[in-house]
Amino acid sequence: GDSVTQTEGLVTLTEGLPVMLNCTYQTIYSNPFLFWYVQHLNESPRLLLKSFTDNKRTEHQGFHATLHKSSSSFHLQKSSAQLSDSALYYCALPYMGYKLTFGTGTSLLVDP
Amino acid sequence: GGIITQTPKFLIGQEGQKLTLKCQQNFNHDTMYWYRQDSGKGLRLIYYSITENDLQKGDLSEGYDASREKKSSFSLTVTSAQKNEMAVFLCASGGQGAQVFFGKGTRLTVV
């Protein structure tokens, strides 16, 4: 079945350094679209980014990601981490638009 | 805008007890979801429903039942609570391929 893999459970870095959180996926669907969700402490997950187009960069709130079907990847990046970016980040894959499968999540901790 | 309301916010149950969690949405979305959130295991799909009276099993459906009697509501039943179980259950709704919105969650503790 469809699956999403996030290899890092915890990423710790210093404010101002670049962020990259990995996401790879497996699906039988030929035209997948991928999401990144962010969950801050004591809040519910909310949508951060979504991508429907292969090799097209999508950006929101300083974060960006590019869907690469050739490598089945949708890595999340930011050029300079802020303290407020500390949160739990989920990559997600909808199957046929309905069954939304999430990865195990990556906790990002940004230190001053 | 809309909102997803989950009740109760906190649920304490006893081992073996049947427990029901409720979810209401006013987005008029067709699809609704129940996820379980455990530390280190991410969001695992328990049940989803693409329309009223439809039910689809997720990856974690064993030990749970669900009901979608109205478009706006989706309930989840823990059929037999497991001792020392602690988890957050999140309800969500969304249209096909569209953004999914989450409720604030129900925190379950089984004593």
XYZ file of N, CA and C in Angstrom:
669
model
N 0.819 -1.204 0.000
C 0.000 0.000 0.000
C 0.847 1.244 0.000
N 0.178 2.371 -0.061
C 0.884 3.647 -0.039
C 1.584 3.860 1.301
N 2.739 4.526 1.263
C 3.457 4.812 2.503
C 4.301 6.066 2.365
N 4.596 6.657 3.508
C 5.443 7.850 3.572
C 6.548 7.573 4.588
N 7.778 7.929 4.248
C 8.904 7.695 5.135
C 9.580 9.009 5.502
N 9.668 9.246 6.778
C 10.438 10.381 7.290
C 11.535 9.774 8.152
N 12.758 9.888 7.710
C 13.852 9.158 8.347
C 14.313 9.779 9.656
N 14.143 11.075 9.805
C 14.638 11.721 11.032
C 13.505 11.863 12.040
N 13.729 11.331 13.222
C 12.745 11.513 14.278
C 12.899 12.868 14.949
N 14.153 13.301 15.087
C 14.443 14.568 15.744
C 15.575 15.271 15.000
N 15.347 16.538 14.711
C 16.388 17.372 14.124
C 16.589 18.580 15.040
N 17.819 18.745 15.476
C 18.151 19.880 16.347
C 19.164 20.756 15.643
N 18.886 22.054 15.574
C 19.847 22.947 14.963
C 19.759 24.336 15.585
N 20.746 25.141 15.269
C 20.848 26.484 15.826
C 20.117 27.489 14.938
N 19.479 28.443 15.579
C 18.782 29.507 14.864
C 19.682 30.110 13.790
N 19.108 30.317 12.610
C 19.848 30.903 11.512
C 20.421 29.904 10.536
N 20.519 28.651 10.949
C 21.021 27.616 10.040
C 19.911 27.104 9.141
N 20.288 26.524 7.988
C 19.247 26.019 7.080
C 18.600 24.739 7.611
N 17.343 24.569 7.191
C 16.555 23.407 7.596
C 16.308 22.518 6.378
N 16.461 21.211 6.569
C 16.010 20.260 5.555
C 15.462 19.025 6.256
N 14.191 18.764 6.031
C 13.538 17.585 6.588
C 13.168 16.668 5.429
N 13.531 15.397 5.575
C 13.372 14.463 4.465
C 11.999 13.788 4.440
N 11.521 13.579 3.224
C 10.278 12.831 3.019
C 10.386 12.068 1.707
N 10.195 10.767 1.776
C 10.075 9.955 0.571
C 8.783 9.175 0.657
N 8.301 8.715 -0.476
C 6.999 8.063 -0.487
C 6.977 6.899 -1.465
N 5.992 6.051 -1.269
C 5.706 4.968 -2.200
C 4.223 4.993 -2.503
N 3.886 4.905 -3.769
C 2.481 4.881 -4.156
C 2.326 4.221 -5.506
N 1.171 3.605 -5.746
C 0.894 3.037 -7.059
C 0.246 4.070 -7.968
N -0.107 5.190 -7.372
C -0.776 6.235 -8.130
C 0.257 6.983 -8.964
N -0.005 7.202 -10.238
C 0.989 7.780 -11.140
C 1.135 9.291 -10.980
N 0.137 9.953 -10.435
C 0.194 11.401 -10.240
C -0.079 11.772 -8.791
N 0.849 11.447 -7.919
C 0.625 11.755 -6.499
C 0.744 13.236 -6.214
N 0.080 13.651 -5.168
C 0.377 14.966 -4.627
C 0.674 14.810 -3.139
N 1.526 15.662 -2.656
C 2.069 15.529 -1.313
C 1.794 16.788 -0.495
N 1.698 16.587 0.803
C 1.486 17.688 1.735
C 2.568 17.676 2.815
N 2.866 18.833 3.371
C 3.568 18.969 4.645
C 2.612 19.633 5.628
N 2.485 19.000 6.807
C 1.706 19.576 7.896
C 2.650 19.915 9.040
N 2.295 20.942 9.806
C 3.095 21.345 10.960
C 2.201 21.346 12.196
N 2.758 20.865 13.301
C 2.009 20.827 14.558
C 2.865 21.444 15.656
N 2.456 22.604 16.135
C 3.140 23.226 17.257
C 2.606 22.645 18.563
N 3.363 22.842 19.620
C 3.040 22.251 20.908
C 1.637 22.645 21.350
N 0.863 21.646 21.755
C -0.506 21.842 22.247
C -1.469 22.376 21.187
N -1.104 22.198 19.935
C -2.004 22.577 18.845
C -2.271 21.363 17.963
N -3.204 21.537 17.047
C -3.492 20.471 16.089
C -2.659 20.681 14.831
N -2.438 19.626 14.052
C -1.707 19.796 12.793
C -2.456 20.732 11.846
N -1.688 21.522 11.099
C -2.285 22.375 10.067
C -1.420 22.305 8.813
N -2.048 22.562 7.683
C -1.340 22.467 6.412
C -0.282 23.541 6.286
N 0.924 23.139 5.868
C 2.012 24.087 5.638
C 2.258 24.263 4.143
N 2.365 23.143 3.417
C 2.640 23.188 1.984
C 1.908 22.069 1.286
N 1.600 22.284 0.011
C 1.074 21.184 -0.788
C 1.627 21.302 -2.203
N 1.798 20.153 -2.849
C 2.331 20.168 -4.206
C 1.591 19.171 -5.070
N 1.217 19.637 -6.271
C 0.504 18.786 -7.214
C 1.308 18.550 -8.492
N 2.394 19.296 -8.633
C 3.106 19.310 -9.904
C 4.550 18.846 -9.749
N 4.957 17.916 -10.583
C 6.318 17.399 -10.565
C 7.323 18.501 -10.877
N 8.398 18.536 -10.094
C 9.522 19.446 -10.294
C 9.180 20.927 -10.155
N 8.071 21.229 -9.526
C 7.706 22.622 -9.301
C 7.851 22.951 -7.816
N 8.601 24.005 -7.512
C 8.815 24.426 -6.138
C 7.563 25.116 -5.605
N 7.171 24.760 -4.387
C 6.051 25.399 -3.731
C 6.551 26.021 -2.432
N 6.052 27.221 -2.100
C 6.569 27.947 -0.955
C 5.440 28.476 -0.088
N 5.705 28.545 1.212
C 4.745 29.145 2.130
C 5.432 29.423 3.454
N 5.259 30.610 3.958
C 5.784 31.010 5.270
C 7.282 30.736 5.395
N 8.018 30.964 4.326
C 9.463 30.807 4.352
C 9.952 29.400 4.082
N 9.058 28.436 4.115
C 9.410 27.051 3.804
C 9.157 26.780 2.316
N 9.903 25.831 1.779
C 9.665 25.424 0.405
C 9.952 23.946 0.231
N 9.337 23.379 -0.783
C 9.537 21.969 -1.095
C 9.258 21.762 -2.578
N 9.895 20.757 -3.149
C 9.694 20.427 -4.556
C 9.400 18.949 -4.668
N 8.301 18.621 -5.340
C 7.951 17.220 -5.573
C 8.811 16.674 -6.704
N 9.544 15.611 -6.431
C 10.362 14.945 -7.446
C 9.864 13.525 -7.610
N 9.094 13.303 -8.654
C 8.569 11.957 -8.887
C 9.684 10.975 -9.226
N 10.745 11.462 -9.839
C 11.841 10.567 -10.241
C 12.509 9.902 -9.046
N 12.537 10.618 -7.920
C 13.144 10.065 -6.703
C 12.120 9.837 -5.596
N 10.837 10.045 -5.919
C 9.754 9.872 -4.932
C 10.052 10.643 -3.647
N 10.388 11.915 -3.814
C 10.760 12.708 -2.649
C 10.019 14.036 -2.614
N 9.896 14.570 -1.403
C 9.237 15.866 -1.189
C 9.838 16.464 0.081
N 11.102 16.823 0.025
C 11.826 17.310 1.195
C 11.445 18.746 1.519
N 11.360 19.049 2.798
C 10.990 20.391 3.266
C 12.249 21.170 3.602
N 12.336 22.409 3.119
C 13.527 23.211 3.349
C 13.171 24.627 3.757
N 14.122 25.236 4.468
C 14.032 26.652 4.810
C 15.452 27.173 4.898
N 15.690 28.364 4.444
C 17.061 28.865 4.358
C 17.631 29.235 5.720
N 16.773 29.667 6.645
C 17.260 30.133 7.931
C 16.228 29.829 9.014
N 16.580 28.930 9.922
C 15.636 28.507 10.955
C 15.400 29.596 11.992
N 14.150 29.658 12.458
C 13.780 30.567 13.537
C 13.323 29.758 14.739
N 13.407 30.368 15.908
C 12.988 29.677 17.128
C 11.546 29.199 17.016
N 10.708 30.007 16.369
C 9.289 29.680 16.240
C 9.030 28.513 15.282
N 10.057 28.057 14.590
C 9.889 26.894 13.705
C 9.915 25.584 14.477
N 10.267 25.624 15.738
C 10.283 24.408 16.550
C 8.876 23.819 16.595
N 8.747 22.610 16.087
C 7.430 21.984 15.962
C 7.629 20.567 15.443
N 6.495 19.873 15.294
C 6.479 18.534 14.708
C 5.996 18.671 13.270
N 6.738 18.094 12.329
C 6.424 18.223 10.909
C 6.075 16.855 10.329
N 4.947 16.818 9.631
C 4.482 15.573 9.016
C 4.413 15.731 7.508
N 4.908 14.727 6.816
C 4.707 14.615 5.384
C 3.498 13.713 5.179
N 2.655 14.032 4.181
C 1.426 13.262 3.999
C 1.135 13.025 2.530
N 0.526 11.869 2.262
C 0.232 11.422 0.901
C -1.222 11.007 0.816
N -2.032 11.700 0.028
C -3.420 11.271 -0.144
C -3.520 10.242 -1.264
N -4.220 9.165 -1.004
C -4.418 8.139 -2.012
C -5.778 8.337 -2.651
N -5.803 8.537 -3.941
C -7.048 8.778 -4.679
C -7.826 9.941 -4.086
N -7.101 10.854 -3.441
C -7.729 12.049 -2.894
C -8.443 11.844 -1.577
N -8.525 10.629 -1.102
C -9.290 10.384 0.117
C -8.435 9.903 1.285
N -7.807 8.754 1.133
C -7.094 8.151 2.254
C -5.784 8.894 2.464
N -5.728 9.705 3.497
C -4.575 10.551 3.763
C -3.641 9.841 4.729
N -2.454 9.470 4.222
C -1.470 8.720 5.004
C -0.346 9.656 5.421
N -0.028 9.642 6.714
C 1.027 10.495 7.250
C 2.281 9.680 7.545
N 3.423 10.355 7.487
C 4.660 9.768 7.968
C 4.696 9.792 9.487
N 5.782 9.290 10.052
C 5.898 9.218 11.511
C 6.249 10.561 12.134
N 6.577 11.551 11.312
C 6.828 12.890 11.817
C 8.276 13.142 12.172
N 8.694 14.391 12.030
C 10.026 14.827 12.433
C 9.879 16.005 13.386
N 10.443 15.864 14.567
C 10.457 16.975 15.524
C 11.630 17.882 15.216
N 11.340 19.142 14.981
C 12.401 20.135 14.739
C 12.548 20.997 15.980
N 13.756 21.027 16.513
C 14.042 21.839 17.682
C 15.110 22.855 17.304
N 14.750 24.127 17.393
C 15.677 25.200 17.030
C 16.166 25.885 18.304
N 17.476 25.872 18.486
C 18.090 26.483 19.677
C 18.585 27.889 19.369
N 18.596 28.755 20.379
C 19.119 30.120 20.161
C 20.629 30.131 19.977
N -15.170 30.456 7.128
C -14.392 29.439 7.814
C -15.278 28.436 8.523
N -14.670 27.400 9.003
C -15.409 26.376 9.710
C -14.642 25.914 10.921
N -15.228 24.937 11.585
C -14.599 24.431 12.790
C -14.926 22.944 12.948
N -14.003 22.239 13.582
C -14.222 20.842 13.930
C -14.223 20.746 15.443
N -15.290 20.208 15.983
C -15.447 20.119 17.427
C -15.394 18.663 17.856
N -14.472 18.372 18.751
C -14.353 17.023 19.279
C -14.773 17.013 20.740
N -15.553 16.008 21.099
C -15.958 15.836 22.488
C -15.808 14.384 22.903
N -15.406 14.140 24.169
C -14.914 15.138 25.120
C -13.461 15.512 24.816
N -12.948 16.500 25.496
C -11.533 16.858 25.329
C -10.641 15.865 26.068
N -11.104 15.409 27.210
C -10.374 14.429 28.008
C -11.315 13.277 28.333
N -10.812 12.072 28.226
C -11.626 10.887 28.483
C -10.803 9.909 29.305
N -11.333 9.600 30.472
C -10.680 8.608 31.322
C -11.585 7.395 31.394
N -11.059 6.246 31.047
C -11.857 5.053 31.050
C -11.190 3.937 31.824
N -11.942 2.888 32.027
C -11.411 1.717 32.731
C -11.145 0.600 31.733
N -10.242 -0.270 32.099
C -9.888 -1.394 31.247
C -11.136 -2.188 30.866
N -11.270 -2.484 29.596
C -12.396 -3.270 29.114
C -13.642 -2.456 28.775
N -13.628 -1.211 29.099
C -14.793 -0.362 28.881
C -14.931 0.026 27.409
N -16.172 0.185 26.954
C -16.428 0.704 25.619
C -16.528 2.223 25.734
N -15.772 2.925 24.903
C -15.699 4.381 24.995
C -15.991 5.003 23.637
N -16.772 6.079 23.625
C -17.141 6.722 22.365
C -16.650 8.154 22.322
N -16.026 8.490 21.189
C -15.530 9.831 20.938
C -16.352 10.421 19.791
N -16.684 11.708 19.918
C -17.540 12.332 18.907
C -16.841 13.483 18.198
N -17.264 13.716 16.975
C -16.664 14.766 16.146
C -17.754 15.402 15.280
N -17.774 16.731 15.258
C -18.718 17.468 14.419
C -17.935 18.479 13.580
N -18.333 18.627 12.300
C -17.691 19.645 11.453
C -18.762 20.462 10.723
N -18.473 21.743 10.555
C -19.416 22.604 9.830
C -18.805 23.172 8.551
N -17.788 22.464 8.020
C -17.209 22.847 6.732
C -18.060 22.355 5.563
N -18.980 21.438 5.847
C -19.738 20.749 4.799
C -18.825 19.848 3.949
N -17.758 19.354 4.571
C -16.852 18.453 3.869
C -17.459 17.071 3.735
N -17.119 16.408 2.619
C -17.602 15.042 2.418
C -16.820 14.032 3.252
N -15.485 14.216 3.302
C -14.631 13.196 3.903
C -14.254 13.563 5.336
N -14.341 12.555 6.210
C -13.917 12.745 7.598
C -13.000 11.604 7.996
N -12.134 11.892 8.960
C -11.085 10.948 9.360
C -10.982 10.871 10.886
N -10.545 9.705 11.359
C -10.091 9.554 12.731
C -8.646 9.057 12.690
N -7.787 9.797 13.431
C -6.383 9.416 13.556
C -6.052 9.233 15.033
N -5.088 8.358 15.265
C -4.531 8.207 16.598
C -3.112 8.747 16.563
N -2.759 9.553 17.569
C -1.428 10.136 17.630
C -0.712 9.621 18.870
N 0.383 8.914 18.647
C 1.253 8.440 19.721
C 2.649 8.995 19.454
N 3.318 9.319 20.526
C 4.670 9.871 20.405
C 5.579 8.904 19.657
N 6.242 9.411 18.626
C 7.173 8.592 17.867
C 6.545 7.715 16.806
N 5.214 7.702 16.750
C 4.540 6.858 15.763
C 3.709 7.660 14.785
N 3.710 8.938 14.926
C 3.023 9.782 13.968
C 1.515 9.728 14.079
N 0.867 10.022 12.977
C -0.589 10.010 12.897
C -1.006 8.758 12.142
N -1.702 7.881 12.827
C -2.109 6.624 12.199
C -3.613 6.632 11.971
N -3.985 6.300 10.749
C -5.375 6.368 10.335
C -6.149 5.176 10.886
N -7.242 5.470 11.568
C -8.067 4.417 12.158
C -9.239 4.104 11.226
N -10.034 5.108 10.930
C -11.169 4.994 10.010
C -11.290 6.294 9.225
N -11.857 6.186 8.030
C -12.269 7.383 7.325
C -13.596 7.107 6.618
N -14.231 8.198 6.203
C -15.553 8.086 5.591
C -15.644 9.127 4.485
N -16.001 8.706 3.282
C -16.016 9.656 2.157
C -17.393 10.269 1.936
N -18.389 9.753 2.632
C -19.715 10.354 2.558
C -20.552 9.788 3.691
N -21.730 10.365 3.890
C -22.640 9.889 4.923
C -22.887 8.393 4.766
N -22.829 7.680 5.893
C -23.059 6.227 5.965
C -21.961 5.376 5.324
N -20.888 6.010 4.865
C -19.757 5.252 4.341
C -18.699 5.085 5.432
N -18.058 3.909 5.471
C -16.963 3.669 6.396
C -15.858 2.923 5.676
N -14.614 3.391 5.874
C -13.450 2.739 5.289
C -12.422 2.516 6.393
N -11.881 1.294 6.462
C -10.887 1.003 7.484
C -9.535 1.603 7.116
N -8.877 2.121 8.136
C -7.507 2.573 7.963
C -6.551 1.479 8.383
N -5.327 1.881 8.699
C -4.300 0.904 9.054
C -4.405 0.400 10.494
N -5.215 1.087 11.310
C -5.246 0.780 12.740
C -6.668 0.523 13.220
N -7.499 -0.082 12.387
C -8.923 -0.176 12.706
C -9.257 -1.251 13.745
N -8.377 -2.216 13.947
C -8.695 -3.283 14.896
C -8.839 -2.722 16.300
N -9.955 -3.063 16.942
C -10.214 -2.560 18.286
C -11.081 -1.305 18.295
N -11.491 -0.872 17.101
C -12.303 0.332 16.981
C -13.494 0.098 16.060
N -14.570 0.830 16.309
C -15.701 0.929 15.402
C -15.926 2.406 15.111
N -16.603 2.674 14.006
C -16.908 4.062 13.665
C -18.319 4.146 13.115
N -18.849 5.381 13.120
C -20.207 5.593 12.626
C -20.304 6.970 11.990
N -20.929 7.019 10.780
C -21.124 8.311 10.089
C -22.592 8.382 9.683
N -23.430 8.750 10.620
C -24.871 8.787 10.379
C -25.317 10.077 9.725
N -24.507 11.112 9.884
C -24.797 12.390 9.244
C -23.531 12.901 8.568
N -23.684 13.739 7.579
C -22.519 14.284 6.894
C -21.633 15.056 7.846
N -22.243 15.713 8.819
C -21.476 16.603 9.690
C -20.849 15.903 10.888
N -21.178 14.633 11.128
C -20.666 14.012 12.342
C -20.044 12.646 12.060
N -19.051 12.336 12.884
C -18.303 11.088 12.711
C -17.868 10.661 14.100
N -18.325 9.508 14.564
C -17.974 9.069 15.905
C -17.061 7.845 15.850
N -16.278 7.692 16.895
C -15.340 6.572 17.002
C -15.566 5.887 18.327
N -15.633 4.557 18.307
C -15.801 3.787 19.537
C -14.588 2.897 19.755
N -14.022 3.012 20.940
C -12.995 2.072 21.385
C -13.749 0.887 21.969
N -13.664 -0.266 21.359
C -14.555 -1.361 21.735
C -14.204 -1.980 23.088
N -12.921 -1.960 23.463
C -12.490 -2.482 24.748
C -11.166 -1.800 25.124
N -11.284 -0.843 26.014
C -10.102 -0.040 26.341
C -9.010 -0.898 26.974
N -7.778 -0.632 26.572
C -6.627 -1.389 27.073
C -5.985 -0.657 28.250
N -5.661 -1.405 29.288
C -5.079 -0.802 30.489
C -3.798 -0.050 30.167
N -3.624 1.102 30.816
C -2.451 1.964 30.645
C -2.358 2.588 29.258
N -3.412 2.479 28.477
C -3.406 3.107 27.152
C -3.510 4.617 27.313
N -2.650 5.316 26.580
C -2.714 6.776 26.544
C -2.467 7.212 25.121
N -3.357 8.016 24.592
C -3.181 8.492 23.224
C -4.063 9.710 22.999
N -3.762 10.400 21.923
C -4.604 11.517 21.470
C -5.296 11.074 20.191
N -6.589 11.262 20.124
C -7.361 10.920 18.935
C -7.767 12.221 18.244
N -7.402 12.309 16.982
C -7.680 13.510 16.200
C -8.693 13.215 15.108
N -9.699 14.052 15.040
C -10.687 13.992 13.974
C -10.316 15.042 12.936
N -10.561 14.751 11.678
C -10.255 15.697 10.612
C -11.309 15.601 9.522
N -11.390 16.654 8.718
C -12.292 16.619 7.569
C -11.656 17.328 6.381
N -12.091 16.973 5.186
C -11.559 17.603 3.991
C -12.297 17.148 2.757
N -12.181 17.930 1.681
C -12.731 17.539 0.399
C -11.715 16.731 -0.395
N -12.095 16.223 -1.556
C -11.182 15.392 -2.337
C -9.973 16.202 -2.760
N -8.794 15.734 -2.382
C -7.560 16.400 -2.748
C -7.349 17.741 -2.092
N -8.257 18.134 -1.241
C -8.197 19.476 -0.661
C -7.524 19.452 0.704
N -7.350 20.633 1.254
C -6.746 20.752 2.571
C -7.585 20.034 3.616
N -6.908 19.354 4.522
C -7.574 18.659 5.617
C -7.444 19.500 6.876
N -8.536 19.638 7.599
C -8.550 20.406 8.845
C -8.749 19.452 10.012
N -8.043 19.751 11.118
C -8.100 18.902 12.291
C -8.857 19.554 13.434
N -9.472 18.726 14.260
C -10.004 19.174 15.522
C -8.899 19.255 16.558
N -9.260 19.651 17.768
C -8.262 19.842 18.821
C -7.901 18.552 19.552
N -8.642 17.497 19.298
C -8.258 16.208 19.839
C -8.973 15.804 21.111
N -9.022 14.499 21.328
C -9.500 13.916 22.581
C -8.351 13.117 23.174
N -8.007 13.442 24.425
C -6.924 12.724 25.105
C -7.517 11.591 25.927
N -7.118 10.379 25.599
C -7.640 9.195 26.270
C -6.606 8.657 27.254
N -7.092 8.376 28.458
C -6.273 7.688 29.460
C -7.089 6.522 29.992
N -6.489 5.357 30.009
C -7.176 4.181 30.537
C -6.476 3.739 31.821
N -7.276 3.614 32.866
C -6.676 3.262 34.171
C -7.007 1.822 34.540
